Amino acid sequence: MDEKTKTMKNRHYLSILIFLLSISYSFSQNTTLTPHGVVFPQMTTIQINALTGQAKGTMVFDNILNQMKYWDGTTWQSVTNGSSSGAWQSSGNDQYSTNSGNVGIGISTPAAKLSVNGNLGLYDSGVEYGFLSKNITNGALRLNGGLSFNAITTPKNLGLQVNIVNGLGSTFVAGNVGIGTDQPEEKFTTLTSSNKYGMLHSNGAVKIGTYIGGNAGWLGTKSNHPLILHTNNGANQHYFRENGRVGLGIEFPEQKLHINGSFKTEAGIYAAQTGNLNLVPIGIAKYEVSLNEDGVDSQEISNISGSLVSSLTTQIIITSVDDTVVLSFSYDNTQTQGYSDIIPLGATNILDYFGAIYGSKVYDVSLNGFKVVHNVDDLSDFSDSTTLSGYLIFYGIKNSNLD
């Protein structure tokens, strides 16, 4: 070996010695060069984290995590290894962590198994489908759409609870779900401002929803379609048409209210277009008068509903041509108070007679009563009893404009 070669080898060994001495000086530990490699300084995780201001590329071995670490000029970074323990391990193209602690992405103090400081993107073949992020304004969790649909799925029932003060997300508290509120009162509660729809159901064309506005709650169609209310799975239907007409039992009502069937009223019928006319049913009465050739055989009046009629008087008027039967009905004045007029409706049934009874006139109609007049061909020809009977329905009119 010539002198030049010896000099170069000596310089090489001297450089390695100076490098090892510098590491030994920096960490006050021994660095050993062996035929099989270099033994780096070994320290605990706490000792390593306490070292700052090192030269970039400085390397040490963490004997707690069994992991190589290097200083990147700002912090200590871990070097992936293939040993049986350590923060990150390789398994083919996959990586996994054997660390029993938490993992942070973009954060050095993770508080959960996985803590992400920033958006969490969901991708498929490089196309962004959506991402989870924190709402900048109020901290609510939101799922933002990308180029296609996005969803959160789970193989089992998903329980979601978001404890926020001013959030915009959904909450799941004690079995109730709230949208726009963190204190849902019922199983499903939506909170909106006034003049807003809360719930909306649509097939793309027909839209039905709930609405709050004008200090009232609304239920109806948002689109130009009728609203149908039904019972018994659609067997009984009532229609609210687009033109404002209502059909009860009929799909296409011809008036504001069109009823296919009978109806019952307890307080009367109010007709605003005829001078605010309020027509109120007062009662129903039944009467029966028996006549014979001598005059009145018997008479009876009874109130079936209400107590309007107080008495019935029958008068026979004999003339040379025809005889006349006058039935006078009197009202209980305590039952007519508040009404401007009383309207009696009814007809007389005539049974078992031999003479001729014809004509029927109502007169002297007032708040005190009314009279019914029947003409008789010749009462003296009545060899047997003849019965006059009927039902009367009374309506009262409440309208000061008619006085």
CSV table of C-alpha atoms in Angstrom, one decimal:
chain,number,residue,atom,x,y,z
A,1,MET,CA,0.0,0.0,0.0
A,2,ASP,CA,1.5,3.3,-1.0
A,3,GLU,CA,1.7,6.4,1.2
A,4,LYS,CA,-1.2,8.2,-0.7
A,5,THR,CA,-3.6,5.3,-0.1
A,6,LYS,CA,-2.7,5.1,3.6
A,7,THR,CA,-3.2,8.8,4.0
A,8,MET,CA,-6.7,8.7,2.5
A,9,LYS,CA,-7.8,5.8,4.7
A,10,ASN,CA,-6.5,7.6,7.8
A,11,ARG,CA,-8.5,10.7,6.8
A,12,HIS,CA,-11.7,8.5,6.4
A,13,TYR,CA,-11.3,6.9,9.8
A,14,LEU,CA,-10.7,10.3,11.3
A,15,SER,CA,-13.9,11.7,9.8
A,16,ILE,CA,-16.0,8.8,11.2
A,17,LEU,CA,-14.3,9.2,14.6
A,18,ILE,CA,-15.1,12.9,14.6
A,19,PHE,CA,-18.8,12.2,13.7
A,20,LEU,CA,-19.2,9.7,16.4
A,21,LEU,CA,-17.4,11.9,18.9
A,22,SER,CA,-19.8,14.8,18.0
A,23,ILE,CA,-22.9,12.5,18.6
A,24,SER,CA,-21.4,11.4,21.9
A,25,TYR,CA,-20.8,15.0,22.9
A,26,SER,CA,-24.2,16.1,22.0
A,27,PHE,CA,-26.1,13.4,23.9
A,28,SER,CA,-23.5,12.6,26.6
A,29,GLN,CA,-23.8,8.9,25.5
A,30,ASN,CA,-21.6,6.5,23.7
A,31,THR,CA,-22.1,5.8,20.0
A,32,THR,CA,-20.6,2.5,19.0
A,33,LEU,CA,-19.4,1.5,15.6
A,34,THR,CA,-19.5,-2.2,15.2
A,35,PRO,CA,-18.8,-4.5,12.3
A,36,HIS,CA,-22.6,-4.9,11.9
A,37,GLY,CA,-23.6,-1.3,12.0
A,38,VAL,CA,-23.8,1.8,14.2
A,39,VAL,CA,-25.5,1.8,17.7
A,40,PHE,CA,-27.2,5.2,18.1
A,41,PRO,CA,-27.8,6.9,21.4
A,42,GLN,CA,-30.8,5.4,23.3
A,43,MET,CA,-33.2,7.6,25.3
A,44,THR,CA,-36.7,7.6,26.7
A,45,THR,CA,-39.5,9.4,24.9
A,46,ILE,CA,-39.6,12.1,27.6
A,47,GLN,CA,-35.8,12.6,27.3
A,48,ILE,CA,-36.0,12.9,23.5
A,49,ASN,CA,-38.9,15.4,23.6
A,50,ALA,CA,-36.9,17.5,26.0
A,51,LEU,CA,-34.1,17.9,23.4
A,52,THR,CA,-34.7,20.9,21.1
A,53,GLY,CA,-32.5,23.0,18.8
A,54,GLN,CA,-30.6,20.0,17.4
A,55,ALA,CA,-29.1,20.0,13.9
A,56,LYS,CA,-31.4,18.7,11.2
A,57,GLY,CA,-31.0,15.0,10.6
A,58,THR,CA,-29.8,14.2,14.1
A,59,MET,CA,-31.0,10.7,14.9
A,60,VAL,CA,-31.7,8.8,18.2
A,61,PHE,CA,-33.4,5.6,19.3
A,62,ASP,CA,-36.6,5.8,21.5
A,63,ASN,CA,-36.1,2.8,23.8
A,64,ILE,CA,-39.7,3.1,25.1
A,65,LEU,CA,-41.4,2.9,21.7
A,66,ASN,CA,-38.6,0.9,20.1
A,67,GLN,CA,-38.4,3.5,17.3
A,68,MET,CA,-35.9,5.6,15.5
A,69,LYS,CA,-36.5,9.3,15.5
A,70,TYR,CA,-34.9,12.3,13.7
A,71,TRP,CA,-35.0,16.0,14.3
A,72,ASP,CA,-36.5,17.9,11.3
A,73,GLY,CA,-35.5,21.3,12.6
A,74,THR,CA,-38.8,21.8,14.5
A,75,THR,CA,-39.8,18.6,16.2
A,76,TRP,CA,-38.8,14.9,16.5
A,77,GLN,CA,-40.3,12.7,13.8
A,78,SER,CA,-40.7,9.0,13.9
A,79,VAL,CA,-39.2,6.7,11.4
A,80,THR,CA,-41.4,3.8,10.2
A,81,ASN,CA,-39.9,0.4,11.1
A,82,GLY,CA,-40.8,-3.2,10.6
A,83,SER,CA,-40.3,-4.4,14.2
A,84,SER,CA,-43.0,-6.0,16.3
A,85,SER,CA,-43.7,-2.7,18.2
A,86,GLY,CA,-43.7,1.0,17.5
A,87,ALA,CA,-46.1,3.8,16.6
A,88,TRP,CA,-46.5,2.7,12.9
A,89,GLN,CA,-45.9,-0.6,11.3
A,90,SER,CA,-45.9,-1.8,7.7
A,91,SER,CA,-47.9,-4.8,6.4
A,92,GLY,CA,-47.5,-4.9,2.7
A,93,ASN,CA,-49.1,-1.8,1.3
A,94,ASP,CA,-50.9,-1.1,4.6
A,95,GLN,CA,-49.9,0.7,7.7
A,96,TYR,CA,-51.2,0.3,11.2
A,97,SER,CA,-50.4,1.6,14.7
A,98,THR,CA,-49.5,-0.5,17.7
A,99,ASN,CA,-49.5,2.5,19.9
A,100,SER,CA,-52.1,2.2,22.7
A,101,GLY,CA,-52.5,6.0,22.8
A,102,ASN,CA,-54.3,8.5,20.4
A,103,VAL,CA,-53.4,9.5,16.8
A,104,GLY,CA,-53.4,13.1,15.7
A,105,ILE,CA,-53.5,14.4,12.2
A,106,GLY,CA,-52.7,18.1,12.1
A,107,ILE,CA,-52.7,18.2,15.9
A,108,SER,CA,-49.9,17.3,18.4
A,109,THR,CA,-52.2,16.6,21.3
A,110,PRO,CA,-55.0,14.3,20.1
A,111,ALA,CA,-57.8,13.9,22.6
A,112,ALA,CA,-59.4,10.8,20.9
A,113,LYS,CA,-58.2,7.7,19.1
A,114,LEU,CA,-58.2,9.8,15.9
A,115,SER,CA,-58.2,13.5,16.1
A,116,VAL,CA,-58.2,15.5,12.9
A,117,ASN,CA,-57.5,19.2,12.7
A,118,GLY,CA,-59.1,20.2,9.4
A,119,ASN,CA,-61.5,18.6,6.9
A,120,LEU,CA,-61.9,14.9,6.5
A,121,GLY,CA,-62.3,14.1,2.8
A,122,LEU,CA,-64.2,11.2,1.3
A,123,TYR,CA,-62.9,10.2,-2.1
A,124,ASP,CA,-63.4,7.6,-4.8
A,125,SER,CA,-60.9,7.2,-7.6
A,126,GLY,CA,-59.7,10.8,-7.0
A,127,VAL,CA,-63.2,12.3,-7.3
A,128,GLU,CA,-64.3,14.1,-4.1
A,129,TYR,CA,-67.7,12.9,-3.0
A,130,GLY,CA,-67.9,15.0,0.2
A,131,PHE,CA,-66.1,15.9,3.4
A,132,LEU,CA,-66.8,16.3,7.0
A,133,SER,CA,-65.8,19.6,8.6
A,134,LYS,CA,-66.4,21.8,11.5
A,135,ASN,CA,-68.8,24.7,10.8
A,136,ILE,CA,-66.6,27.8,11.0
A,137,THR,CA,-69.3,30.0,12.4
A,138,ASN,CA,-70.7,28.0,15.3
A,139,GLY,CA,-68.9,24.7,15.5
A,140,ALA,CA,-71.6,22.4,14.1
A,141,LEU,CA,-70.6,19.2,12.3
A,142,ARG,CA,-71.6,19.3,8.6
A,143,LEU,CA,-71.4,16.9,5.7
A,144,ASN,CA,-70.7,18.8,2.5
A,145,GLY,CA,-71.4,17.4,-0.9
A,146,GLY,CA,-68.8,17.2,-3.7
A,147,LEU,CA,-69.4,16.1,-7.2
A,148,SER,CA,-71.9,13.4,-6.3
A,149,PHE,CA,-74.1,12.2,-3.4
A,150,ASN,CA,-72.8,11.7,0.1
A,151,ALA,CA,-74.0,9.8,3.1
A,152,ILE,CA,-73.1,8.3,6.5
A,153,THR,CA,-74.0,4.7,6.7
A,154,THR,CA,-73.8,2.1,9.5
A,155,PRO,CA,-74.7,-1.6,9.5
A,156,LYS,CA,-76.7,-1.2,12.7
A,157,ASN,CA,-78.8,1.6,14.2
A,158,LEU,CA,-76.9,4.8,14.4
A,159,GLY,CA,-77.1,6.8,17.6
A,160,LEU,CA,-75.9,10.4,17.0
A,161,GLN,CA,-75.5,13.0,19.7
A,162,VAL,CA,-74.1,16.4,19.1
A,163,ASN,CA,-73.7,18.5,22.2
A,164,ILE,CA,-73.5,22.1,20.9
A,165,VAL,CA,-74.8,25.4,22.2
A,166,ASN,CA,-75.4,27.2,18.9
A,167,GLY,CA,-75.1,24.4,16.4
A,168,LEU,CA,-77.0,23.8,13.2
A,169,GLY,CA,-76.8,20.0,13.2
A,170,SER,CA,-79.2,17.3,14.4
A,171,THR,CA,-79.3,16.1,17.9
A,172,PHE,CA,-80.3,12.8,19.4
A,173,VAL,CA,-81.2,13.3,23.1
A,174,ALA,CA,-83.2,10.9,25.3
A,175,GLY,CA,-84.9,9.3,22.3
A,176,ASN,CA,-85.9,12.6,20.6
A,177,VAL,CA,-84.6,14.1,17.4
A,178,GLY,CA,-84.3,17.8,16.8
A,179,ILE,CA,-83.6,19.9,13.7
A,180,GLY,CA,-82.7,23.5,14.5
A,181,THR,CA,-82.9,22.8,18.2
A,182,ASP,CA,-80.8,21.0,20.8
A,183,GLN,CA,-83.9,20.5,23.1
A,184,PRO,CA,-86.5,18.6,21.0
A,185,GLU,CA,-89.8,18.3,22.9
A,186,GLU,CA,-91.2,15.3,21.0
A,187,LYS,CA,-89.8,12.3,19.0
A,188,PHE,CA,-89.2,14.7,16.1
A,189,THR,CA,-89.0,18.4,16.5
A,190,THR,CA,-88.1,21.2,14.0
A,191,LEU,CA,-87.5,24.8,15.0
A,192,THR,CA,-87.7,27.6,12.5
A,193,SER,CA,-88.4,31.3,12.4
A,194,SER,CA,-91.8,32.6,11.5
A,195,ASN,CA,-93.0,32.4,7.9
A,196,LYS,CA,-91.0,29.2,7.2
A,197,TYR,CA,-91.8,25.7,6.3
A,198,GLY,CA,-90.7,23.1,8.9
A,199,MET,CA,-91.5,19.7,7.3
A,200,LEU,CA,-91.8,19.0,3.6
A,201,HIS,CA,-92.8,15.8,1.8
A,202,SER,CA,-92.6,15.6,-2.0
A,203,ASN,CA,-92.5,13.2,-4.9
A,204,GLY,CA,-90.9,15.8,-7.1
A,205,ALA,CA,-94.1,17.4,-8.1
A,206,VAL,CA,-96.6,17.4,-5.2
A,207,LYS,CA,-95.4,19.1,-2.1
A,208,ILE,CA,-97.1,18.9,1.3
A,209,GLY,CA,-95.6,20.5,4.4
A,210,THR,CA,-96.1,22.2,7.7
A,211,TYR,CA,-95.8,26.0,8.0
A,212,ILE,CA,-95.7,28.6,10.7
A,213,GLY,CA,-96.7,32.2,9.9
A,214,GLY,CA,-99.2,34.9,10.9
A,215,ASN,CA,-99.1,33.7,14.5
A,216,ALA,CA,-100.7,30.4,13.4
A,217,GLY,CA,-99.8,26.9,12.3
A,218,TRP,CA,-100.5,25.7,8.8
A,219,LEU,CA,-100.8,22.3,7.1
A,220,GLY,CA,-101.2,22.1,3.4
A,221,THR,CA,-99.7,21.7,-0.1
A,222,LYS,CA,-96.9,24.0,-1.1
A,223,SER,CA,-97.4,23.1,-4.8
A,224,ASN,CA,-100.6,23.8,-6.8
A,225,HIS,CA,-102.3,20.5,-5.8
A,226,PRO,CA,-105.3,19.6,-3.7
A,227,LEU,CA,-105.1,18.5,-0.1
A,228,ILE,CA,-107.0,15.4,0.8
A,229,LEU,CA,-107.7,14.4,4.4
A,230,HIS,CA,-108.8,10.8,5.0
A,231,THR,CA,-109.5,8.1,7.6
A,232,ASN,CA,-109.4,4.3,7.5
A,233,ASN,CA,-106.5,4.2,5.1
A,234,GLY,CA,-108.3,6.4,2.5
A,235,ALA,CA,-111.8,4.9,2.8
A,236,ASN,CA,-113.3,8.3,3.9
A,237,GLN,CA,-111.9,11.3,2.0
A,238,HIS,CA,-112.4,15.1,2.3
A,239,TYR,CA,-111.0,17.3,-0.4
A,240,PHE,CA,-109.6,20.8,-0.2
A,241,ARG,CA,-109.3,22.0,-3.8
A,242,GLU,CA,-106.9,24.5,-5.3
A,243,ASN,CA,-109.7,27.0,-5.8
A,244,GLY,CA,-110.6,27.1,-2.1
A,245,ARG,CA,-113.6,24.9,-2.3
A,246,VAL,CA,-114.2,22.1,0.2
A,247,GLY,CA,-115.8,18.8,-0.6
A,248,LEU,CA,-116.9,16.4,2.1
A,249,GLY,CA,-117.3,13.0,0.5
A,250,ILE,CA,-117.1,14.5,-3.0
A,251,GLU,CA,-113.9,15.1,-5.0
A,252,PHE,CA,-114.9,18.1,-7.1
A,253,PRO,CA,-117.1,20.5,-5.0
A,254,GLU,CA,-119.2,22.9,-6.9
A,255,GLN,CA,-119.5,25.5,-4.1
A,256,LYS,CA,-117.4,26.7,-1.2
A,257,LEU,CA,-118.8,23.8,0.8
A,258,HIS,CA,-120.2,20.8,-1.0
A,259,ILE,CA,-121.4,17.8,1.1
A,260,ASN,CA,-122.2,14.4,-0.3
A,261,GLY,CA,-124.5,13.3,2.5
A,262,SER,CA,-126.4,14.7,5.4
A,263,PHE,CA,-125.1,17.1,8.1
A,264,LYS,CA,-126.1,18.1,11.5
A,265,THR,CA,-125.8,21.5,13.2
A,266,GLU,CA,-126.2,22.4,16.9
A,267,ALA,CA,-125.9,26.2,16.6
A,268,GLY,CA,-127.6,27.0,13.3
A,269,ILE,CA,-126.6,28.1,9.8
A,270,TYR,CA,-124.8,31.4,9.4
A,271,ALA,CA,-125.2,33.1,6.0
A,272,ALA,CA,-123.1,36.2,5.7
A,273,GLN,CA,-124.1,37.1,2.1
A,274,THR,CA,-127.7,37.7,3.1
A,275,GLY,CA,-127.2,40.4,5.6
A,276,ASN,CA,-125.3,38.3,8.2
A,277,LEU,CA,-128.3,36.0,8.5
A,278,ASN,CA,-128.0,33.5,11.3
A,279,LEU,CA,-130.6,30.8,11.1
A,280,VAL,CA,-130.8,28.8,14.3
A,281,PRO,CA,-132.9,25.6,14.8
A,282,ILE,CA,-134.9,26.1,18.0
A,283,GLY,CA,-137.0,23.0,18.3
A,284,ILE,CA,-139.3,20.3,17.0
A,285,ALA,CA,-143.0,19.8,18.1
A,286,LYS,CA,-145.7,17.2,17.4
A,287,TYR,CA,-149.4,17.9,17.5
A,288,GLU,CA,-152.6,15.9,17.1
A,289,VAL,CA,-156.2,17.2,16.9
A,290,SER,CA,-159.3,14.9,16.6
A,291,LEU,CA,-162.5,16.3,15.1
A,292,ASN,CA,-166.1,14.9,15.0
A,293,GLU,CA,-169.5,16.1,14.0
A,294,ASP,CA,-169.8,18.0,17.3
A,295,GLY,CA,-166.5,19.8,17.0
A,296,VAL,CA,-163.2,19.1,18.8
A,297,ASP,CA,-162.9,15.6,20.2
A,298,SER,CA,-159.3,16.0,21.6
A,299,GLN,CA,-156.1,17.9,21.1
A,300,GLU,CA,-152.5,17.4,22.2
A,301,ILE,CA,-149.2,19.2,21.7
A,302,SER,CA,-145.7,18.0,22.8
A,303,ASN,CA,-142.1,19.3,22.3
A,304,ILE,CA,-139.8,16.6,20.9
A,305,SER,CA,-136.8,18.9,20.9
A,306,GLY,CA,-136.5,22.1,22.9
A,307,SER,CA,-139.4,23.7,24.7
A,308,LEU,CA,-140.6,26.5,22.4
A,309,VAL,CA,-144.4,25.6,22.1
A,310,SER,CA,-146.3,26.2,25.3
A,311,SER,CA,-149.9,25.5,24.2
A,312,LEU,CA,-152.3,24.5,21.4
A,313,THR,CA,-155.9,25.9,20.9
A,314,THR,CA,-158.3,24.6,18.3
A,315,GLN,CA,-161.2,26.8,17.1
A,316,ILE,CA,-164.2,25.7,14.9
A,317,ILE,CA,-165.9,28.3,12.8
A,318,ILE,CA,-169.2,27.2,11.3
A,319,THR,CA,-170.4,29.1,8.2
A,320,SER,CA,-173.2,28.5,5.7
A,321,VAL,CA,-170.8,27.5,3.0
A,322,ASP,CA,-167.7,25.9,4.5
A,323,ASP,CA,-166.5,25.3,8.0
A,324,THR,CA,-163.1,26.4,9.2
A,325,VAL,CA,-160.7,24.8,11.7
A,326,VAL,CA,-158.1,27.1,13.2
A,327,LEU,CA,-155.1,25.7,15.1
A,328,SER,CA,-153.4,28.3,17.3
A,329,PHE,CA,-149.9,27.5,18.6
A,330,SER,CA,-148.4,29.7,21.4
A,331,TYR,CA,-144.7,30.1,22.2
A,332,ASP,CA,-143.0,30.3,25.6
A,333,ASN,CA,-141.6,33.9,25.6
A,334,THR,CA,-138.5,32.8,27.5
A,335,GLN,CA,-137.5,30.7,24.5
A,336,THR,CA,-137.9,33.4,21.9
A,337,GLN,CA,-135.6,36.0,23.4
A,338,GLY,CA,-132.7,37.1,21.2
A,339,TYR,CA,-134.6,36.2,17.9
A,340,SER,CA,-136.0,38.7,15.5
A,341,ASP,CA,-138.4,36.2,13.9
A,342,ILE,CA,-139.5,32.6,14.3
A,343,ILE,CA,-140.2,30.5,11.2
A,344,PRO,CA,-142.4,27.4,11.6
A,345,LEU,CA,-142.1,24.6,9.0
A,346,GLY,CA,-144.3,21.6,8.7
A,347,ALA,CA,-147.3,19.9,7.1
A,348,THR,CA,-150.6,18.4,8.4
A,349,ASN,CA,-151.5,14.8,7.9
A,350,ILE,CA,-155.3,14.1,7.7
A,351,LEU,CA,-156.5,10.7,8.6
A,352,ASP,CA,-159.9,8.8,8.7
A,353,TYR,CA,-162.4,11.3,7.5
A,354,PHE,CA,-165.5,11.2,5.3
A,355,GLY,CA,-165.9,14.9,4.6
A,356,ALA,CA,-163.5,17.0,2.6
A,357,ILE,CA,-160.7,19.0,4.3
A,358,TYR,CA,-158.7,21.2,1.9
A,359,GLY,CA,-156.5,24.2,2.0
A,360,SER,CA,-153.9,25.0,4.6
A,361,LYS,CA,-152.8,28.5,5.4
A,362,VAL,CA,-150.3,29.8,8.0
A,363,TYR,CA,-150.9,33.3,9.3
A,364,ASP,CA,-150.3,35.5,12.4
A,365,VAL,CA,-146.7,34.4,12.6
A,366,SER,CA,-145.0,36.3,15.4
A,367,LEU,CA,-142.7,35.8,18.4
A,368,ASN,CA,-145.8,34.8,20.3
A,369,GLY,CA,-147.0,32.0,18.0
A,370,PHE,CA,-148.8,31.4,14.8
A,371,LYS,CA,-152.0,29.9,13.4
A,372,VAL,CA,-152.9,27.2,10.8
A,373,VAL,CA,-156.3,27.4,9.1
A,374,HIS,CA,-158.0,24.4,7.4
A,375,ASN,CA,-161.2,24.6,5.4
A,376,VAL,CA,-163.7,21.9,6.0
A,377,ASP,CA,-166.5,21.0,3.4
A,378,ASP,CA,-169.1,20.4,6.1
A,379,LEU,CA,-168.1,19.4,9.6
A,380,SER,CA,-171.6,18.1,10.4
A,381,ASP,CA,-171.1,15.3,7.8
A,382,PHE,CA,-168.3,13.9,10.0
A,383,SER,CA,-170.0,10.8,11.4
A,384,ASP,CA,-166.6,9.5,12.6
A,385,SER,CA,-163.6,11.1,14.2
A,386,THR,CA,-161.1,12.8,11.8
A,387,THR,CA,-157.5,13.4,13.0
A,388,LEU,CA,-155.3,16.3,12.1
A,389,SER,CA,-151.6,15.7,13.1
A,390,GLY,CA,-148.2,16.7,12.1
A,391,TYR,CA,-144.6,17.7,13.0
A,392,LEU,CA,-143.4,21.3,13.2
A,393,ILE,CA,-139.8,22.4,12.9
A,394,PHE,CA,-138.9,25.9,14.2
A,395,TYR,CA,-136.0,28.1,13.2
A,396,GLY,CA,-135.1,31.4,14.8
A,397,ILE,CA,-133.5,34.3,13.0
A,398,LYS,CA,-130.8,36.3,14.7
A,399,ASN,CA,-130.1,39.4,12.7
A,400,SER,CA,-130.4,43.0,13.9
A,401,ASN,CA,-130.4,44.2,10.3
A,402,LEU,CA,-133.8,42.7,9.7
A,403,ASP,CA,-135.5,44.5,12.6
